[in-house]
mmCIF file of C-alpha atoms in Angstrom:
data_model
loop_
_atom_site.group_PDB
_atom_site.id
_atom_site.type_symbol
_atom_site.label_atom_id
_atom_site.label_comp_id
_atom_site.label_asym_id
_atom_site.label_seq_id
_atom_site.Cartn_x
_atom_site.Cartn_y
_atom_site.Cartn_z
ATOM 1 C CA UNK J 1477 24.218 -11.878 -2.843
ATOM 2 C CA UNK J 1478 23.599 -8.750 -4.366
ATOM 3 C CA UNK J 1479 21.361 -6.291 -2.366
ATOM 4 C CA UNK J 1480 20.295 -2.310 -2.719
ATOM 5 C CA UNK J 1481 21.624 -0.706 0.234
ATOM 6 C CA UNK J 1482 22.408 2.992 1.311
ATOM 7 C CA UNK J 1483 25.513 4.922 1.627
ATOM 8 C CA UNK J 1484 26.331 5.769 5.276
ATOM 9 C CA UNK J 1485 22.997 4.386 6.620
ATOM 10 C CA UNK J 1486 20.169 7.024 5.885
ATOM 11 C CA UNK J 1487 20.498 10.082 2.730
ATOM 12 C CA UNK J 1488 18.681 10.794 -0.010
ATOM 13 C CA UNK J 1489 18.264 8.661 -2.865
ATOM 14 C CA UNK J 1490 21.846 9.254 -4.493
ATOM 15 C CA UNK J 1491 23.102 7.206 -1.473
ATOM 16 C CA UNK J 1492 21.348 4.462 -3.058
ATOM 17 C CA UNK J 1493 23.867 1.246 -4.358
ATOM 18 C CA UNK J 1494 23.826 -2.087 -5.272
ATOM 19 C CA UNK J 1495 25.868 -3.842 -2.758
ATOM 20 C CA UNK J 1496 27.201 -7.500 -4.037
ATOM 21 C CA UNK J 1497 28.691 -8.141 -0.743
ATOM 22 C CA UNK J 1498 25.356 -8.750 0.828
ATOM 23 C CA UNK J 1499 25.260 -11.757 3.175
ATOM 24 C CA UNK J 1500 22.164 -13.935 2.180
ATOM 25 C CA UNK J 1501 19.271 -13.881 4.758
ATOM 26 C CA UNK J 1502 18.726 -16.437 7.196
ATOM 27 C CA UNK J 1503 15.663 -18.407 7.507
ATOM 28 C CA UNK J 1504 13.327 -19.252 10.356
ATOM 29 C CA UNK J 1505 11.878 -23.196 10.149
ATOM 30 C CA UNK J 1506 8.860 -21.122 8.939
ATOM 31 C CA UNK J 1507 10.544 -18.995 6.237
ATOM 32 C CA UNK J 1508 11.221 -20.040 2.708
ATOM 33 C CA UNK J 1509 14.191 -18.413 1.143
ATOM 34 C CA UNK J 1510 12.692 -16.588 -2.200
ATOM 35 C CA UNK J 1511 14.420 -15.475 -6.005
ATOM 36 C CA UNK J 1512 13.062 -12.510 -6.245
ATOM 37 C CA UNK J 1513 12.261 -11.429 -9.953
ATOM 38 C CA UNK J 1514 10.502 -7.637 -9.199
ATOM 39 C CA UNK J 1515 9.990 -5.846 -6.246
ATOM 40 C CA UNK J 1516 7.810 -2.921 -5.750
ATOM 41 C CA UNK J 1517 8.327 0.664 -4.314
ATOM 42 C CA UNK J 1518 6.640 2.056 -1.178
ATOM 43 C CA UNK J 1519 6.583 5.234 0.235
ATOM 44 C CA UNK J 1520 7.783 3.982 3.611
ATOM 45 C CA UNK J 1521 10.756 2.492 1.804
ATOM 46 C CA UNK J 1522 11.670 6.867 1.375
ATOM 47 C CA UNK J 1523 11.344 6.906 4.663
ATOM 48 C CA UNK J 1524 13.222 3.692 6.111
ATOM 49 C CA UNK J 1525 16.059 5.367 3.174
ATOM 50 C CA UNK J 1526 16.014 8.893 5.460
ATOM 51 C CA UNK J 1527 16.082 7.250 8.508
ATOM 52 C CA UNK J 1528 12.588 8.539 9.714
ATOM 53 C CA UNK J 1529 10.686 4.943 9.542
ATOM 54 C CA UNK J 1530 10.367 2.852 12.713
ATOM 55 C CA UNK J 1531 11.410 -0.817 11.276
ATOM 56 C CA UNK J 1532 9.887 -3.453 13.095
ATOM 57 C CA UNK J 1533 12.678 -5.402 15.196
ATOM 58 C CA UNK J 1534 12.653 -8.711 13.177
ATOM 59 C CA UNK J 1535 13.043 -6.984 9.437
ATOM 60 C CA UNK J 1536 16.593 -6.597 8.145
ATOM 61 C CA UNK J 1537 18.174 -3.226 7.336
ATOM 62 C CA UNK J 1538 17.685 -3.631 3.314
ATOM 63 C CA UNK J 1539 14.656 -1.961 2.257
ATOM 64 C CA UNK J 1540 11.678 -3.422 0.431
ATOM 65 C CA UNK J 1541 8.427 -5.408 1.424
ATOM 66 C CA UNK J 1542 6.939 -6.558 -1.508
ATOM 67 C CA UNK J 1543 8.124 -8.882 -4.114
ATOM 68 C CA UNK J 1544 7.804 -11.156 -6.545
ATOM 69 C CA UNK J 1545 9.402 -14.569 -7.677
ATOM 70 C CA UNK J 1546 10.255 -18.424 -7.369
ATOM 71 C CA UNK J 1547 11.058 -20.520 -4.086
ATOM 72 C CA UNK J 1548 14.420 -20.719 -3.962
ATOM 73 C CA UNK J 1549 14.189 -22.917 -0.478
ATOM 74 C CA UNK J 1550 10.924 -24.379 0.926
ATOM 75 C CA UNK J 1551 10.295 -23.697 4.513
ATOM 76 C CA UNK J 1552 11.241 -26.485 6.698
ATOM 77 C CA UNK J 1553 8.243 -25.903 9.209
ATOM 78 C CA UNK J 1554 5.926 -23.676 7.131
ATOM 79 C CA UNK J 1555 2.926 -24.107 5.079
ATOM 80 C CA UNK J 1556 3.407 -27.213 3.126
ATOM 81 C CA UNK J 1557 1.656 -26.489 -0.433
ATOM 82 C CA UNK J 1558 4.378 -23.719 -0.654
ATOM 83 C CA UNK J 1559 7.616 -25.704 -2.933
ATOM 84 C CA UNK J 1560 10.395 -25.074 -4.473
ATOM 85 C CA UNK J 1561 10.376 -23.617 -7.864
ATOM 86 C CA UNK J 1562 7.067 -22.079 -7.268
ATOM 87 C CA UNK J 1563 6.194 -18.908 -8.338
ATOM 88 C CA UNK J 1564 5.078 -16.942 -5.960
ATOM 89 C CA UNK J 1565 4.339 -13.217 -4.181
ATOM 90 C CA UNK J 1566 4.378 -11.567 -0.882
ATOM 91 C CA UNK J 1567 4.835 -9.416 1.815
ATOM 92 C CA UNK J 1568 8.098 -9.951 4.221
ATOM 93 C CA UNK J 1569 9.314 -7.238 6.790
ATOM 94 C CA UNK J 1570 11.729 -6.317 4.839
ATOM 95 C CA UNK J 1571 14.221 -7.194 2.819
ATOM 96 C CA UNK J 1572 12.594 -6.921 -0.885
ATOM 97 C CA UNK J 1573 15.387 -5.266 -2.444
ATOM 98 C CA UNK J 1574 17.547 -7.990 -2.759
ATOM 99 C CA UNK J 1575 18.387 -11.255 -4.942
ATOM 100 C CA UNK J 1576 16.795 -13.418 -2.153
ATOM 101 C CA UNK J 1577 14.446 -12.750 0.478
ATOM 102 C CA UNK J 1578 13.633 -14.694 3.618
ATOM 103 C CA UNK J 1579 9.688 -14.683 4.210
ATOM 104 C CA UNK J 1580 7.036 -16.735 5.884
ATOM 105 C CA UNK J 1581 5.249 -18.867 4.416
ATOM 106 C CA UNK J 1582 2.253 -17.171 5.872
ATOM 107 C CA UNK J 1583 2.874 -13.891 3.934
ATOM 108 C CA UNK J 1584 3.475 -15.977 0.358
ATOM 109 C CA UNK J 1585 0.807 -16.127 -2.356
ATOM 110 C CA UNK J 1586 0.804 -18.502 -5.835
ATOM 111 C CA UNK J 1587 1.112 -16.595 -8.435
ATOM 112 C CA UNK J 1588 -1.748 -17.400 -10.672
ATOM 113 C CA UNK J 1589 -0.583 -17.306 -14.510
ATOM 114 C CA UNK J 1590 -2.819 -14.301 -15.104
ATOM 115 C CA UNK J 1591 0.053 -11.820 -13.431
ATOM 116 C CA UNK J 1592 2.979 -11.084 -14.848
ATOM 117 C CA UNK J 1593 6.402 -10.901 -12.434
ATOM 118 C CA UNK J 1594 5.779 -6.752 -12.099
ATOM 119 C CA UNK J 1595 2.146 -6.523 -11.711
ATOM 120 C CA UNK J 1596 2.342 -9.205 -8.774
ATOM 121 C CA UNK J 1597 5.270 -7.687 -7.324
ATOM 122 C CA UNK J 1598 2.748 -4.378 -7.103
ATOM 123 C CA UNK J 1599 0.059 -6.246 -5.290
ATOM 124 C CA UNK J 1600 1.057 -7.293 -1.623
ATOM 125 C CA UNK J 1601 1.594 -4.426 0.607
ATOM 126 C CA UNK J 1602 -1.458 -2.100 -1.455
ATOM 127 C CA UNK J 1603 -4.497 -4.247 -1.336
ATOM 128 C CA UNK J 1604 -3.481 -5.660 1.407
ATOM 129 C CA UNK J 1605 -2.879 -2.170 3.073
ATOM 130 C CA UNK J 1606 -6.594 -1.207 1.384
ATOM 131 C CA UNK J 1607 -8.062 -3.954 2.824
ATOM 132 C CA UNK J 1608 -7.041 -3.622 6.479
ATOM 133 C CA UNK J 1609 -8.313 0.207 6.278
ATOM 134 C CA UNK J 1610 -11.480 -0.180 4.359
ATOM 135 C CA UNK J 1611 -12.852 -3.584 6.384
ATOM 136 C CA UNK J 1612 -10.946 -3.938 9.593
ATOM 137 C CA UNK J 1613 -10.755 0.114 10.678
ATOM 138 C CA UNK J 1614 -12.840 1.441 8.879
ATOM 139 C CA UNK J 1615 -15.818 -1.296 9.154
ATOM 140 C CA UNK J 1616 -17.101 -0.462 5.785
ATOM 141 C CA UNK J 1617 -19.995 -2.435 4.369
ATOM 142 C CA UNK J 1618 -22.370 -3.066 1.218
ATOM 143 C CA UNK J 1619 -24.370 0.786 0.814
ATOM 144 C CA UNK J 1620 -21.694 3.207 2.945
ATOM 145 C CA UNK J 1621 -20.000 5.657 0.943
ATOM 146 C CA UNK J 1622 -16.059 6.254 1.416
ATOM 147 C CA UNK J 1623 -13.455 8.749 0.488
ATOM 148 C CA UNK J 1624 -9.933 7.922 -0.515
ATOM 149 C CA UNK J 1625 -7.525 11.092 -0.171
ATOM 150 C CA UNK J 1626 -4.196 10.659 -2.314
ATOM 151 C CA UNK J 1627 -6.901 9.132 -4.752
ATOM 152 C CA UNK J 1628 -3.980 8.022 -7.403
ATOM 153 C CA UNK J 1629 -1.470 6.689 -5.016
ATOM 154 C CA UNK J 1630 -1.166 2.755 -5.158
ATOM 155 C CA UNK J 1631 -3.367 1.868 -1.790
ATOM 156 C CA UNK J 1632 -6.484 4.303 -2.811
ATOM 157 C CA UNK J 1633 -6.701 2.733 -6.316
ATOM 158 C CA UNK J 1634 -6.859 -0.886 -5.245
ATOM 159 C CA UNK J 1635 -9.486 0.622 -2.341
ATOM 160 C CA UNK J 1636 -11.237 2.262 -5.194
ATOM 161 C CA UNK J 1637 -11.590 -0.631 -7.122
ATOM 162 C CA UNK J 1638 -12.735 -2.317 -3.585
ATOM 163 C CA UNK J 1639 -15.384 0.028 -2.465
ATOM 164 C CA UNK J 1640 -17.153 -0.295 -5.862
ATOM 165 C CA UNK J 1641 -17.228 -4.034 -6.483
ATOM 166 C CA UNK J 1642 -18.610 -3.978 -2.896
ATOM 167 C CA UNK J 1643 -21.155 -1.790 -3.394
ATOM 168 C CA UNK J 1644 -20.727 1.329 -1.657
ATOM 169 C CA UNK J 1645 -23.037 4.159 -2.603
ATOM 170 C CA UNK J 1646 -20.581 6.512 -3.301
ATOM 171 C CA UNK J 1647 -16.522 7.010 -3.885
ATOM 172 C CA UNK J 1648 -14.931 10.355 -3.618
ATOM 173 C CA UNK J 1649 -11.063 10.773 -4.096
ATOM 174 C CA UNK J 1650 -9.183 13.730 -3.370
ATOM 175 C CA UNK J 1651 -6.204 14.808 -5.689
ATOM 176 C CA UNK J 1652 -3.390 17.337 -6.631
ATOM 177 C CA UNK J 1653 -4.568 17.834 -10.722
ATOM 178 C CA UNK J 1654 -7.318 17.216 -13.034
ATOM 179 C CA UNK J 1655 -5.271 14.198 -14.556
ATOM 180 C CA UNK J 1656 -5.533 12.380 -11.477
ATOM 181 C CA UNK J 1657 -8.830 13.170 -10.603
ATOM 182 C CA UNK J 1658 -10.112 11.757 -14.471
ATOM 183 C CA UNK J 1659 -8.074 8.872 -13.987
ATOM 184 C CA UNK J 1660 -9.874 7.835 -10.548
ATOM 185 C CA UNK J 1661 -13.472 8.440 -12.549
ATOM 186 C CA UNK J 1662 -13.165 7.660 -15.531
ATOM 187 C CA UNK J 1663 -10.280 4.778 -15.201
ATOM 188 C CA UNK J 1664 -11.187 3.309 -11.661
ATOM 189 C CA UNK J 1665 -15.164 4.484 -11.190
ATOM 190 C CA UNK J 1666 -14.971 6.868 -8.401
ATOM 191 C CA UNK J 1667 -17.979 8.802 -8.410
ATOM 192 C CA UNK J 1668 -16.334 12.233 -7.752
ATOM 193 C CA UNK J 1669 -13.191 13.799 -7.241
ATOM 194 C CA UNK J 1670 -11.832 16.794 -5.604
ATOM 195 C CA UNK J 1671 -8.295 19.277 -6.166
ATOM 196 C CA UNK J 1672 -7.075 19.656 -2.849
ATOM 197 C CA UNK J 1673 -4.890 22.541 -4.493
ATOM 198 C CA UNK J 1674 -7.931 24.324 -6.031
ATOM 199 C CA UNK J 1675 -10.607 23.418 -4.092
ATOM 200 C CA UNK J 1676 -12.164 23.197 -0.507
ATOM 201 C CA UNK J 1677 -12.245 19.565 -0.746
ATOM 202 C CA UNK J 1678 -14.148 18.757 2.796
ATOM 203 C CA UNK J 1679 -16.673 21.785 1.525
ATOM 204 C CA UNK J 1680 -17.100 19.666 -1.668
ATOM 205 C CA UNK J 1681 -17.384 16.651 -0.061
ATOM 206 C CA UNK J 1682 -20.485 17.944 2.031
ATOM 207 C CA UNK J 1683 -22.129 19.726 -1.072
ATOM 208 C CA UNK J 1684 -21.870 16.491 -2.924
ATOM 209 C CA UNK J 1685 -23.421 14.429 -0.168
ATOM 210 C CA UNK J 1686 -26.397 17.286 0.779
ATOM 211 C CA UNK J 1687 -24.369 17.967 3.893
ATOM 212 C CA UNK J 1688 -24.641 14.872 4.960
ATOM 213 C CA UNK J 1689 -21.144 13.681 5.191
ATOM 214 C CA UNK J 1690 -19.330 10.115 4.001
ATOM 215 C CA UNK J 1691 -19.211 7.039 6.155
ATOM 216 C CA UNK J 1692 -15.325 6.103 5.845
ATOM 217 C CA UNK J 1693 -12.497 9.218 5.306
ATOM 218 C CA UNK J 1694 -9.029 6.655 4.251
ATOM 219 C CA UNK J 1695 -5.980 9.171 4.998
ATOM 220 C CA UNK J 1696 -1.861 9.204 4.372
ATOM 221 C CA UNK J 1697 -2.200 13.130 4.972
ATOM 222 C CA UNK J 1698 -2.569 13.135 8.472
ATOM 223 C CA UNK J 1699 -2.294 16.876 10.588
ATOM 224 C CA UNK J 1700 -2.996 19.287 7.466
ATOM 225 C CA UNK J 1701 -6.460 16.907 6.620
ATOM 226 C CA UNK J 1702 -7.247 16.755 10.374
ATOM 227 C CA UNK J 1703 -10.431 19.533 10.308
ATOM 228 C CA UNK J 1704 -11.318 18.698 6.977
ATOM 229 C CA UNK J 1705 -11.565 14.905 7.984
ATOM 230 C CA UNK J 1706 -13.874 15.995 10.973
ATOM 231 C CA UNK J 1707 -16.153 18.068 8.293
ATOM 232 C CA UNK J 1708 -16.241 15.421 6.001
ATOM 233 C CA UNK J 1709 -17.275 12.905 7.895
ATOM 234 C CA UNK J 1710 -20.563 11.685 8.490
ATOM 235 C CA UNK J 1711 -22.523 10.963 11.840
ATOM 236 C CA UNK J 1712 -20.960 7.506 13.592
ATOM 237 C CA UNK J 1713 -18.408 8.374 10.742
ATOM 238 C CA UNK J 1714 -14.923 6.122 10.626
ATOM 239 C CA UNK J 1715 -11.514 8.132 9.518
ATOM 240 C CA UNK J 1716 -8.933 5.751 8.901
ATOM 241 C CA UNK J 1717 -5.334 7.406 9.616
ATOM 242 C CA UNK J 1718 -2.478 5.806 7.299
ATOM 243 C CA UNK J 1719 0.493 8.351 6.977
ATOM 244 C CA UNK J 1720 1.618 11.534 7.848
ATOM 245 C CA UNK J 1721 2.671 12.911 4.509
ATOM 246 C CA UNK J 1722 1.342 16.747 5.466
ATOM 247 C CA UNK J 1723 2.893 16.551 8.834
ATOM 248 C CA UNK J 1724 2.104 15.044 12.184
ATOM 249 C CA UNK J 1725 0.643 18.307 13.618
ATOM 250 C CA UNK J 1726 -2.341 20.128 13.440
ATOM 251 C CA UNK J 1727 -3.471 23.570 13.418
ATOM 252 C CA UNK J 1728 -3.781 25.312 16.394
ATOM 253 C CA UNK J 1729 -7.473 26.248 15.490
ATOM 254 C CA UNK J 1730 -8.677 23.015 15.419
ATOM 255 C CA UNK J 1731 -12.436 22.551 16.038
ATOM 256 C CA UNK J 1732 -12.856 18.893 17.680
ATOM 257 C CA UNK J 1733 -16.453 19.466 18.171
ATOM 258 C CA UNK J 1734 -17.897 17.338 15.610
ATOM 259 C CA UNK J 1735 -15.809 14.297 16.790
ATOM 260 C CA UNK J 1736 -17.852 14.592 19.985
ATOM 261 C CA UNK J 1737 -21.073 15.911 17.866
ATOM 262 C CA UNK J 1738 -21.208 13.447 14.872
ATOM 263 C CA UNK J 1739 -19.888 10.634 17.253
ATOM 264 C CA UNK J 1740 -16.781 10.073 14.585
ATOM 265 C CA UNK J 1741 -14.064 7.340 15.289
ATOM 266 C CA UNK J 1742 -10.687 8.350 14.628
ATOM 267 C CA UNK J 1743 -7.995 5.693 14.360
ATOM 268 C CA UNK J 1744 -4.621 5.206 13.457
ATOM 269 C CA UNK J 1745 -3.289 2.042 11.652
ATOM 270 C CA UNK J 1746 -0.642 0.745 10.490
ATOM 271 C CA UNK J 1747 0.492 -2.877 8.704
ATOM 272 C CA UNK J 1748 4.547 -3.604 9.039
ATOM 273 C CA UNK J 1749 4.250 -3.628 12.600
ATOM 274 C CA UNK J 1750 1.684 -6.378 12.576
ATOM 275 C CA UNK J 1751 2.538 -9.812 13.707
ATOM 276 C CA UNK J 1752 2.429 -12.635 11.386
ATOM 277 C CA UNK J 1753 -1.292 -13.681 12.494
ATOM 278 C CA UNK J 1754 -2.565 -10.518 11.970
ATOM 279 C CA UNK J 1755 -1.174 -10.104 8.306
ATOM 280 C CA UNK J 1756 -1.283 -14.054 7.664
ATOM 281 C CA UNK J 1757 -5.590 -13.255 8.440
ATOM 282 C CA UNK J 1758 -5.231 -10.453 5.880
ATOM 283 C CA UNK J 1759 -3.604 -12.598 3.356
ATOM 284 C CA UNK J 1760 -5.943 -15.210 3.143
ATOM 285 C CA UNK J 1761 -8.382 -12.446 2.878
ATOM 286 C CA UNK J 1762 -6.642 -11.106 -0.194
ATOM 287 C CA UNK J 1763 -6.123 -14.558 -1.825
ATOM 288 C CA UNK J 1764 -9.861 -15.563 -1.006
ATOM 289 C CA UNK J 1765 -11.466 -12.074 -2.169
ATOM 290 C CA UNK J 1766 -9.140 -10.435 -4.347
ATOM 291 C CA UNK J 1767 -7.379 -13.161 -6.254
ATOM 292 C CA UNK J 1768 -10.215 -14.717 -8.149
ATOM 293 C CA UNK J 1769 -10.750 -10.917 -9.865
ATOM 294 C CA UNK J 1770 -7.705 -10.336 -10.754
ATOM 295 C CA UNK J 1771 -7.585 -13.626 -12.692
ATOM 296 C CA UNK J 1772 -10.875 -12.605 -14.452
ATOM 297 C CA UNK J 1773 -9.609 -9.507 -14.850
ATOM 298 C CA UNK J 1774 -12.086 -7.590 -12.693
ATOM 299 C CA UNK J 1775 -9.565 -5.648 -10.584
ATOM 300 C CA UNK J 1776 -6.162 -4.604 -12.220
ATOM 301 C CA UNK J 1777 -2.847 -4.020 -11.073
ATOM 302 C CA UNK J 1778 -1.945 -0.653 -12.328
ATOM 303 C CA UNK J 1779 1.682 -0.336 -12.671
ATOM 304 C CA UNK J 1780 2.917 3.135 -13.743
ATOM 305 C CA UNK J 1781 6.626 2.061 -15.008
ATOM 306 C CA UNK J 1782 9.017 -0.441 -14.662
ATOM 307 C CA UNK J 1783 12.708 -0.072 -14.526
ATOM 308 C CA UNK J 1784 15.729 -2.601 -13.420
ATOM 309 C CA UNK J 1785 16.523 -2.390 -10.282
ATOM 310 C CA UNK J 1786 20.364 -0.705 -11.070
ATOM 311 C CA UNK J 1787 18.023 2.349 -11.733
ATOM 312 C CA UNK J 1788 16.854 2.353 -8.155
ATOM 313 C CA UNK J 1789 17.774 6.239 -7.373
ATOM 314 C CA UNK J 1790 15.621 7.293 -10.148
ATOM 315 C CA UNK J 1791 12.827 5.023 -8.764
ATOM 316 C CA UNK J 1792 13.240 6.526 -5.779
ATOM 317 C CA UNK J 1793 13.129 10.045 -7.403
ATOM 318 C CA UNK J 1794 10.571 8.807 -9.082
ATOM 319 C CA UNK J 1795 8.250 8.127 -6.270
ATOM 320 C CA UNK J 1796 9.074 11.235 -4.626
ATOM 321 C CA UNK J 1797 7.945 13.638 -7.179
ATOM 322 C CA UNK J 1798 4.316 12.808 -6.536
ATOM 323 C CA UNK J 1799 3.854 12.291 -10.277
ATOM 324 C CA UNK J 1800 2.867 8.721 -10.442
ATOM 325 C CA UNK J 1801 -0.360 7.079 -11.181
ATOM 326 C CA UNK J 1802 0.103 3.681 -9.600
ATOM 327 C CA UNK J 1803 3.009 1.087 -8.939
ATOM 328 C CA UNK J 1804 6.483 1.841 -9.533
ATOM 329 C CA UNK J 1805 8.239 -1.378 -9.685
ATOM 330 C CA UNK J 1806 12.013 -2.322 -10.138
ATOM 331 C CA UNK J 1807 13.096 -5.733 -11.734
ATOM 332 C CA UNK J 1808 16.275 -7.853 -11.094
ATOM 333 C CA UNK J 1809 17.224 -10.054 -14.321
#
């Protein structure tokens, strides 16, 4: 089969091909071989590509986690309402970029007739990300505010969309321009947003909130946000640690009293590394929650562009120039 794969291993995107010499993936009894029709891009697929992204034993070297498309080969032990020909989505452990994917049947969704191929492709690995931080870290509930830093990347704008079907008092996003910051109000309903290049976000945070603070802080930042995330945060406050974008180090000047003070909970999380259960719970959460709005149109999958999946390096480019609003999602024909 035909796969994307990289030149020498790890490089920038340039060393990305399409490699028709691919062998086709081998199934567990629980996997069903998938067609895939559009996959979507993920930051950690940049860094799987450089060689900086600890892939989970079990997921093959080809990149990509979420896709879309029909079953190509039921599962011989798996979940049996999942046939072939059905059209379907998911989350694997890798693999996405590819003609065919082998997935579990725990990780595969119907694809209700409402979605087209690209804006299910976009879906798996985001809300299901935004949903693990948001409910099962972050133990947000009806009447807590929340703050979602990298407010236009794909995981804050399903979380924003989320928090304010579910009530919370308040949604604050921080951004790097004005664009961005409009499109989380005015597009997605956040109450407020915040230039991290212009503006002392955390300081705005606690101005906006009469120095009281927000209940959840979501992050993909990580050591630059560290202080500001302590400031930010309310008492018996939850931070919610997703990436390391501004480096895994902090600053040497690091005040850590108000995580002893304000009694805040600081926790790392991530989702790849997961076993099956753990996501499998997550997906039923999705398709029990989340599924029924986007059929009735109250949540939306915004995808930012679409390309075939021979234009993979300028995806990848893409993705990396921190322009995007949303998914970016490739297609195979």
């Amino acid at each position: 089969m035909r796969a994307v794969d990289v030149r020498g291993g790890t490089g920038p995107a340039t060393t990305l091909y399409i490699d028709d010499q691919t062998p086709l993936p081998t199934p567990k009894p629980a996997d069903a071989i998938v067609k895939i029709k559009a996959f979507g891009l993920n930051r950690m697929d940049l860094l799987q590509r450089e060689g900086k992204y600890p892939v989970p034993p079990q997921a093959p070297k080809t990149l990509g986690v979420e896709f879309s498309g029909t079953i190509h080969k039921a599962a011989e032990k798996g979940e049996i309402d999942f046939k072939e020909g059905d059209e379907v989505f998911g989350l694997a452990y890798g693999g996405a970029y590819a003609e065919y994917v082998a997935v579990s049947t725990h990780m595969l969704i119907h694809k209700p007739k409402e979605l087209s191929w690209e804006e299910a492709a976009g879906v798996p690995e985001t809300w299901i990300t935004a949903t693990q931080a948001m409910y099962l870290v972050g133990e947000f509930a009806p009447g807590k505010s929340i703050l979602w830093h990298a407010g236009a990347s794909s995981v804050s704008i399903s979380g924003i969309q989320l928090s304010r079907t579910d009530k919370a008092s308040a949604i604050y996003v921080t951004a790097g321009s004005q664009e961005k910051i409009d499109f989380c109000v005015k597009e997605l309903g956040a109450t407020a947003g915040f230039n991290y290049k212009t503006q002392d976000w955390s300081a705005e945070i606690l101005k906006a909130t009469d120095g009281k603070g927000v209940d959840v802080i979501v992050d993909f930042v990580g050591g630059n946000y560290f202080q500001g995330n302590l400031n930010a945060a309310a008492r018996d406050g939850r931070v919610v640690l997703l990436g390391n974008m501004g480096g895994a180090t902090v600053p040497k000047d690091v005040n850590i009293a108000p995580l002893l003070l304000k009694r805040i909970r600081y926790e790392g999380s991530t989702l790849r590394s997961r076993d099956e259960d753990y996501q499998g719970k997550l997906r039923n959460t999705l398709v029990e929650h989340a599924l029924p709005k986007f059929i009735d149109g109250c949540y939306k999958v915004f995808v930012e562009k679409v390309m075939p999946w021979e234009k993979v390096v300028e995806a990848h480019q893409l993705l990396e120039s921190n322009q995007t609003k949303g998914k970016i999602i490739c297609t195979i024909s």
